[in-house]
XYZ file of C-alpha atoms in Angstrom:
534
model
C 26.467 -21.617 -13.672
C 28.821 -21.280 -10.684
C 27.871 -21.572 -7.634
C 27.099 -18.538 -5.191
C 30.559 -18.561 -3.404
C 32.414 -18.495 -6.875
C 33.338 -16.058 -9.046
C 34.151 -18.181 -12.026
C 31.560 -19.378 -14.707
C 31.404 -22.554 -16.795
C 32.261 -20.288 -19.773
C 35.617 -19.146 -18.162
C 36.618 -22.927 -17.769
C 35.577 -24.388 -20.953
C 37.609 -25.667 -23.492
C 37.014 -24.328 -27.112
C 36.987 -27.610 -28.743
C 34.963 -29.711 -26.781
C 32.975 -26.767 -25.171
C 33.105 -28.709 -21.813
C 34.988 -27.869 -18.632
C 38.646 -28.361 -18.633
C 39.949 -31.857 -18.515
C 43.891 -32.003 -18.070
C 44.051 -28.329 -19.249
C 47.253 -27.212 -21.363
C 48.081 -23.834 -22.494
C 49.570 -23.051 -25.952
C 52.342 -20.251 -26.447
C 49.661 -17.874 -27.977
C 47.774 -17.784 -24.492
C 44.690 -20.259 -25.331
C 43.804 -23.132 -23.402
C 42.333 -26.555 -24.265
C 41.922 -30.042 -22.688
C 45.069 -32.126 -23.576
C 43.013 -34.985 -25.449
C 41.184 -32.400 -27.499
C 44.297 -30.438 -28.797
C 46.196 -33.459 -29.450
C 43.276 -34.996 -31.465
C 42.719 -31.567 -33.143
C 46.419 -31.692 -34.388
C 46.460 -35.146 -35.186
C 43.501 -34.356 -37.609
C 45.341 -31.433 -39.206
C 47.968 -31.290 -41.911
C 49.725 -28.870 -39.894
C 50.158 -27.550 -36.208
C 48.200 -24.412 -35.319
C 46.196 -22.745 -32.505
C 42.483 -23.822 -32.972
C 41.272 -20.434 -31.950
C 43.664 -17.790 -33.245
C 45.206 -20.153 -35.850
C 48.624 -19.107 -35.167
C 51.055 -21.594 -36.631
C 53.542 -23.552 -34.845
C 57.060 -24.728 -36.678
C 57.431 -27.740 -34.398
C 54.565 -29.519 -32.407
C 54.642 -28.098 -28.813
C 55.221 -30.485 -26.096
C 52.009 -30.134 -23.793
C 52.105 -30.023 -20.101
C 49.195 -29.764 -17.748
C 48.366 -26.187 -16.504
C 48.032 -27.103 -12.897
C 46.625 -23.490 -11.842
C 43.635 -23.999 -14.418
C 43.463 -27.756 -13.684
C 42.781 -26.957 -9.901
C 40.331 -24.286 -10.795
C 38.477 -26.674 -13.209
C 38.528 -29.412 -10.601
C 37.198 -26.894 -7.897
C 34.448 -25.891 -10.094
C 33.307 -29.278 -11.143
C 33.226 -30.210 -7.173
C 31.241 -27.063 -6.675
C 29.015 -27.664 -9.819
C 28.846 -31.172 -10.627
C 27.291 -31.896 -14.083
C 23.774 -33.065 -13.797
C 23.856 -34.185 -17.258
C 22.608 -38.198 -17.952
C 25.323 -40.550 -19.264
C 25.037 -40.531 -23.169
C 25.218 -44.022 -24.384
C 27.015 -45.283 -27.425
C 24.515 -45.565 -30.455
C 26.650 -48.479 -32.250
C 26.750 -50.744 -29.150
C 24.289 -53.692 -29.524
C 23.896 -55.428 -26.281
C 25.541 -53.809 -23.390
C 25.678 -50.265 -24.441
C 28.817 -48.712 -22.991
C 29.048 -45.012 -22.124
C 29.603 -42.642 -25.025
C 33.143 -40.842 -25.272
C 32.342 -38.513 -28.172
C 29.519 -37.212 -30.456
C 30.187 -36.843 -34.091
C 28.192 -33.619 -35.382
C 28.673 -34.845 -39.178
C 27.405 -38.395 -38.310
C 24.967 -37.437 -35.751
C 25.603 -40.259 -33.432
C 27.589 -40.811 -30.237
C 30.685 -43.369 -29.870
C 32.071 -45.396 -27.117
C 35.805 -45.617 -27.006
C 35.731 -48.550 -29.112
C 33.259 -47.582 -32.018
C 35.247 -44.044 -32.025
C 38.449 -45.761 -33.416
C 37.435 -45.195 -36.921
C 36.972 -41.550 -36.744
C 40.756 -41.451 -35.014
C 41.984 -43.763 -37.800
C 40.284 -43.219 -40.919
C 41.175 -39.983 -43.074
C 37.907 -39.131 -44.216
C 36.247 -39.536 -40.475
C 38.792 -37.966 -38.822
C 37.832 -34.512 -40.411
C 34.459 -34.951 -38.470
C 33.885 -32.583 -35.812
C 33.716 -34.327 -32.482
C 32.686 -33.158 -29.103
C 31.782 -34.435 -25.493
C 28.901 -36.786 -25.579
C 25.628 -34.884 -25.357
C 21.974 -36.157 -25.381
C 20.353 -33.445 -27.514
C 22.945 -34.130 -30.339
C 20.170 -32.727 -32.721
C 20.528 -29.284 -31.083
C 24.041 -28.863 -32.298
C 22.898 -30.034 -35.980
C 21.211 -27.652 -38.562
C 17.616 -29.417 -38.880
C 17.466 -28.057 -42.577
C 20.764 -29.200 -44.013
C 21.894 -31.881 -41.404
C 25.087 -30.181 -40.991
C 26.904 -29.181 -38.119
C 26.086 -25.779 -36.701
C 29.883 -24.689 -36.741
C 29.269 -21.014 -37.752
C 27.586 -18.205 -36.051
C 25.427 -15.413 -37.823
C 25.868 -12.255 -36.083
C 22.893 -10.539 -37.942
C 20.459 -12.845 -36.635
C 22.608 -13.912 -33.708
C 22.196 -17.911 -34.099
C 24.116 -20.526 -35.324
C 24.095 -21.719 -38.679
C 25.854 -24.466 -40.954
C 27.969 -24.038 -43.963
C 25.106 -24.767 -46.240
C 22.838 -21.728 -44.326
C 25.728 -19.374 -45.436
C 24.873 -20.137 -49.175
C 21.210 -19.621 -48.660
C 19.318 -17.404 -46.692
C 22.417 -16.135 -44.679
C 24.296 -15.561 -47.812
C 24.687 -11.663 -47.360
C 24.857 -12.047 -43.446
C 28.016 -11.501 -41.406
C 28.953 -14.955 -39.968
C 32.072 -16.369 -38.303
C 33.233 -19.794 -36.797
C 31.350 -20.629 -33.603
C 34.678 -20.803 -31.790
C 35.514 -17.262 -32.844
C 32.320 -15.969 -31.721
C 32.796 -17.400 -28.244
C 36.129 -15.896 -28.129
C 34.965 -12.535 -28.841
C 32.186 -13.079 -26.454
C 34.391 -14.089 -23.742
C 36.606 -10.803 -24.393
C 33.482 -8.805 -23.927
C 32.735 -11.144 -20.855
C 36.159 -10.402 -19.519
C 35.662 -6.693 -19.922
C 32.459 -6.559 -18.349
C 33.805 -8.890 -15.558
C 36.682 -6.193 -15.110
C 34.247 -3.417 -14.964
C 32.184 -5.175 -12.369
C 35.299 -6.187 -10.429
C 36.272 -2.210 -10.744
C 32.718 -1.428 -9.488
C 32.991 -3.833 -6.419
C 36.526 -2.446 -5.624
C 35.095 1.163 -5.761
C 32.248 0.407 -3.424
C 34.629 -1.622 -0.890
C 36.612 1.465 -1.087
C 33.203 3.670 -0.430
C 32.557 1.274 2.544
C 35.896 1.569 3.844
C 35.882 5.494 3.714
C 32.347 5.515 5.051
C 33.651 3.496 7.985
C 36.915 5.739 8.534
C 34.708 8.598 8.421
C 32.222 7.297 11.115
C 35.376 6.403 13.036
C 37.055 9.552 12.612
C 33.891 11.385 13.753
C 33.738 9.089 16.584
C 37.250 10.128 17.696
C 36.493 13.971 17.070
C 33.390 13.656 19.219
C 35.484 11.921 22.099
C 38.177 14.972 21.720
C 35.524 17.529 21.478
C 34.066 15.910 24.836
C 37.379 16.085 26.404
C 37.841 19.683 25.331
C 34.515 20.629 26.693
C 35.515 19.081 29.783
C 38.758 20.462 30.153
C 37.531 24.131 29.411
C 34.627 23.591 31.522
C 36.550 22.144 34.681
C 39.028 24.913 34.035
C 36.222 27.726 34.209
C 34.754 26.109 37.213
C 38.176 26.146 39.017
C 38.353 29.964 38.127
C 34.940 30.735 39.114
C 35.512 28.597 42.425
C 38.554 30.717 42.829
C 36.957 33.964 42.264
C 34.049 32.919 44.564
C 36.635 32.117 47.302
C 38.291 35.385 46.907
C 35.091 37.354 46.842
C 33.774 35.247 49.975
C 37.148 36.256 51.601
C 36.760 40.018 50.609
C 33.267 40.099 52.193
C 34.544 38.577 55.223
C 37.458 40.886 55.605
C 34.920 43.830 54.734
C 32.448 42.476 57.331
C 35.218 41.929 60.032
C 36.331 45.366 59.245
C 32.823 46.820 59.560
C 32.296 44.960 62.898
C 35.455 46.514 64.223
C 34.343 49.868 63.121
C 30.892 49.338 64.503
C 32.395 48.289 67.870
C 34.410 51.570 67.894
C 31.365 53.629 66.922
C 29.148 52.104 69.671
C 31.928 52.570 72.285
C 32.212 56.105 71.612
C 28.631 56.686 71.194
C 27.945 54.698 74.770
C 30.868 57.112 76.363
C 28.979 60.136 75.020
C 25.737 58.995 76.159
C 27.110 58.358 79.548
C 28.518 62.026 79.656
C 25.097 63.395 78.228
C 23.449 61.484 81.109
C 25.546 62.877 83.903
C 25.317 66.219 82.246
C 21.286 65.807 82.173
C 21.552 64.942 85.842
C 23.189 67.875 86.791
C 20.854 70.029 84.867
C 17.911 68.747 86.459
C 19.413 69.204 89.975
C 20.742 72.706 89.247
C 17.112 73.803 87.999
C 15.625 72.895 91.645
C 18.404 74.516 93.739
C 17.460 77.209 96.298
C 21.156 78.235 96.604
C 21.128 81.346 93.991
C 25.051 81.821 94.646
C 25.661 78.353 93.370
C 23.401 78.416 90.749
C 24.979 81.595 89.396
C 28.520 80.024 89.931
C 27.962 76.797 87.612
C 25.151 78.020 85.322
C 27.955 79.210 82.654
C 29.397 75.764 82.387
C 26.213 73.845 82.425
C 24.629 76.007 79.647
C 27.313 75.673 77.290
C 26.585 72.747 74.369
C 28.161 69.487 75.228
C 31.471 68.486 73.578
C 30.066 65.609 71.376
C 31.119 64.062 67.861
C 28.630 64.726 64.801
C 27.390 61.244 63.609
C 25.337 62.186 60.804
C 27.437 61.115 57.942
C 28.961 58.231 59.747
C 27.931 54.755 58.528
C 28.723 51.272 58.422
C 29.209 49.847 54.819
C 26.129 47.674 54.229
C 26.637 43.944 53.800
C 26.415 42.832 49.703
C 23.065 41.241 48.511
C 23.021 37.727 46.830
C 21.940 39.272 43.619
C 24.877 42.229 44.064
C 27.396 39.304 44.830
C 26.347 37.299 41.838
C 26.630 40.411 39.268
C 30.398 41.240 40.696
C 31.506 37.565 40.736
C 30.455 37.271 37.068
C 31.962 40.666 36.448
C 35.226 39.609 37.880
C 35.284 36.291 35.818
C 34.565 38.121 32.503
C 36.977 40.945 33.278
C 39.750 39.160 34.918
C 39.422 35.363 33.641
C 38.992 36.059 29.861
C 42.644 35.841 29.291
C 42.929 32.873 31.654
C 39.930 30.946 29.340
C 42.306 31.942 25.885
C 45.169 30.443 27.718
C 43.273 27.287 28.516
C 41.884 27.089 25.183
C 45.371 27.770 23.802
C 46.815 24.908 25.666
C 44.414 22.579 24.220
C 44.515 23.374 20.784
C 48.390 23.188 21.182
C 47.895 19.246 21.169
C 47.142 19.458 17.485
C 50.352 20.876 16.478
C 51.883 19.737 13.195
C 55.525 19.812 12.001
C 55.194 22.332 9.090
C 58.068 22.443 6.337
C 57.950 25.246 3.521
C 57.673 23.853 0.040
C 60.607 25.320 -2.338
C 58.144 24.356 -5.520
C 55.485 27.203 -4.408
C 57.971 29.656 -3.202
C 58.059 33.219 -4.900
C 61.474 33.740 -7.089
C 62.334 36.892 -4.684
C 62.122 34.804 -1.237
C 64.863 32.658 0.196
C 64.291 29.590 2.274
C 66.418 28.329 4.865
C 68.018 25.092 4.553
C 65.823 23.239 7.076
C 62.695 25.040 5.266
C 61.666 26.546 8.449
C 62.413 30.252 7.635
C 61.380 32.328 4.835
C 62.934 35.974 4.144
C 62.658 38.532 1.144
C 66.007 39.635 0.007
C 64.843 41.715 -2.997
C 67.060 39.581 -5.425
C 64.819 37.808 -8.239
C 66.149 34.384 -8.461
C 65.934 32.021 -11.708
C 63.550 29.520 -10.726
C 61.368 27.022 -12.968
C 58.200 28.367 -13.629
C 56.010 25.588 -12.245
C 52.373 25.434 -11.968
C 52.650 25.219 -8.138
C 54.932 28.279 -7.989
C 53.347 31.940 -7.235
C 55.028 33.922 -9.555
C 53.975 37.455 -8.201
C 52.647 37.143 -5.033
C 55.510 37.315 -2.525
C 54.494 34.066 -0.379
C 55.085 30.352 -0.102
C 53.288 27.361 1.004
C 53.729 24.499 3.411
C 54.601 21.406 1.806
C 52.204 19.325 4.119
C 48.219 19.832 3.192
C 45.370 18.875 5.323
C 41.845 17.713 4.205
C 40.291 16.692 7.673
C 40.772 16.937 11.118
C 42.406 19.651 13.073
C 46.103 21.176 12.918
C 47.921 23.867 14.741
C 51.336 25.865 13.811
C 53.037 28.788 15.212
C 55.067 31.400 13.371
C 57.620 33.894 14.598
C 56.911 37.480 13.161
C 59.309 39.227 15.596
C 61.262 42.148 14.186
C 59.039 42.519 11.069
C 57.125 45.519 9.822
C 54.751 43.567 7.360
C 53.490 39.958 7.148
C 50.729 37.804 6.328
C 50.014 34.493 7.907
C 47.241 31.790 7.447
C 46.156 28.950 5.457
C 45.456 28.794 1.748
C 43.187 26.409 -0.350
C 45.362 23.954 -2.542
C 43.515 25.300 -6.000
C 44.265 28.783 -5.494
C 45.366 30.809 -8.136
C 49.303 31.236 -8.096
C 49.868 33.573 -11.143
C 49.615 37.133 -11.407
C 48.127 39.540 -8.787
C 46.609 37.788 -5.753
C 44.007 39.149 -3.465
C 44.101 37.198 -0.064
C 40.317 36.484 1.007
C 38.043 33.521 1.743
C 36.246 33.898 -1.830
C 39.835 33.294 -3.569
C 40.765 30.515 -0.993
C 42.974 32.520 1.767
C 42.271 32.986 5.211
C 44.936 35.222 6.848
C 45.559 37.953 9.085
C 47.879 40.937 8.099
C 50.276 43.456 9.693
C 51.044 46.769 7.747
C 52.481 49.950 8.273
C 53.904 48.817 11.619
C 50.426 49.383 13.424
C 47.458 48.356 11.119
C 46.488 44.951 12.122
C 43.622 43.642 9.683
C 41.746 39.892 9.299
C 41.514 39.534 5.462
C 38.060 38.766 5.596
C 35.192 39.704 3.221
C 35.219 42.826 3.828
C 38.589 43.165 5.557
C 38.358 43.407 9.502
C 40.510 45.994 11.415
C 41.970 44.489 14.415
C 42.672 46.360 17.950
C 45.211 44.510 19.782
C 47.046 45.621 22.801
C 50.690 44.900 21.834
C 52.465 43.655 18.849
C 52.340 39.923 18.629
C 55.807 38.272 18.446
C 54.465 34.942 17.661
C 51.258 33.853 16.097
C 49.311 30.796 16.366
C 47.184 29.401 13.727
C 44.639 26.645 14.253
C 42.235 24.994 11.941
C 39.275 22.611 12.340
C 38.365 21.318 8.975
C 35.054 19.798 9.728
C 34.149 22.842 11.874
C 35.186 25.372 9.105
C 36.950 27.232 11.669
C 40.475 29.210 11.594
C 41.641 31.057 14.687
C 44.580 32.966 15.243
C 46.333 33.844 18.386
C 49.029 35.957 20.042
C 50.948 32.937 21.734
C 53.014 34.940 24.196
C 50.254 37.258 25.279
C 47.912 33.983 25.030
C 45.119 36.220 23.662
C 42.749 35.671 20.845
C 43.373 37.601 17.733
C 40.432 36.433 15.043
C 38.632 33.641 13.966
C 37.052 32.641 10.349
C 34.004 30.888 11.309
C 31.300 29.049 9.432
C 33.497 28.186 6.465
C 33.136 25.499 4.049
C 36.020 23.269 3.059
C 36.211 20.912 -0.066
C 39.922 21.076 -0.956
C 43.235 20.455 0.782
C 44.223 23.316 3.031
C 48.225 24.312 3.399
C 49.784 26.776 5.772
C 50.568 30.314 3.722
C 53.314 32.492 4.638
C 54.294 35.896 3.289
C 57.142 37.925 4.576
C 55.850 40.873 2.377
C 58.563 43.164 0.464
C 61.599 44.284 2.101
C 61.551 47.803 1.031
C 64.466 50.006 2.161
C 65.590 46.889 4.050
C 63.104 47.712 6.901
C 61.402 44.399 6.789
C 64.350 41.970 6.314
C 63.766 39.742 9.451
C 62.400 36.187 8.477
C 59.205 34.432 9.243
C 60.151 31.465 11.316
C 58.154 28.430 11.761
C 58.316 27.469 15.539
C 59.202 23.885 16.669
C 56.373 22.517 18.482
C 55.784 19.094 20.108
C 52.401 17.726 19.636
C 50.938 16.637 23.039
C 48.963 13.347 22.883
C 45.656 13.292 24.207
């Protein structure tokens, strides 16, 4: 067996003649490998030169050279997996027994180099089956017929000799054992390839998993930065509004104080006058001078000239609860547009370069040379009817698809009376009539009849816009399942598809609609945007 750190097994580095790990491996032109000495001895013992495995004949005896690559592999294998087999001794040595060089399956004994000479020189013995020396030589010899187990019975899955095939294995499928080993190696390599593929698939899955974790980590960091930016902007807005409210309160209070001072001054003057009148009335009521009494009585009895203070009040100071409600209302009413502006500034960081795809464009549409404009010219062009092309729906997709993350692009709709803008799934139906809705793989907003704005949801949602957009921004968050539309110039939100589930690539979608009576001839134009790096 191979070591735990090796992908090679002994069978993969085994000579099919000696059934041992290669020694000085050589390769034939048919692609099989053998030990050099084994192949030379095989050819020396044969009347013609052929491959021992596939029986391919060679017109001339090939010149053999050691395959250094296989030799290094075999050497490494021998170092990693040293043989633990005991030395086999020569059966013919009498006194000091030498180490056997080969074992003969026909003779049933092992020979050293000296005693092996007869098998190399005697024609009859040269036909014997030799192999690397083994202790358990009887395992390679049929115990019943005492013949080499050179064949393999596929029915019984066992090794057999030639005589066995004439007896109980006569009707069985038998092949030379080398052929069985070769076929098994082919199957082994097929299994090896499958296992290797399984390893690669799992390594790829690990890499995808790590990339997903890393992408999620980056998205979380971006979301945190986005949240901090939005919250900070809102805090600045609230602080500014709070300061404005406090300033307004101070101004109101100052005005109220000044008004109160004027009121107090006037009231104090009237009180002084009334006290003077009261003193005069008290004095005249006790006078004994009847002539004087009658002379001043008319002037004292007329009502004093004073101001009516009944409906005059000082504006009361705002309570904390009233102030809180007022500030929140001011934030909601005045800063909502500012919030959208902040949000738009953030999502514009995800701007992508979109180019229109000529392979998808409807034949009645024309694209500009730079792929940034699409116009309906009411002329049906002769274009190839490839599977990607919309044949009846007057639309075109962007070249670039997106299957993760966030992306944003802007399209100018100025001068048009009808248009559709959004994103579409890669697998949408492109032939025949197309109904744009999420169920069919479309997420779009639409303008019709120069007045009707509609989100093509299920069902469609009428949109109430303060003004006609001149430039529409489209933002997609793939993992969040969000598609949002914005009026870029007015910096206001148009509509959002939320809670969507995407399993396919998404492509920018554009429809300039039909150019009826040449009233809708203006193009849809993809606006140039520079992506802002975080």
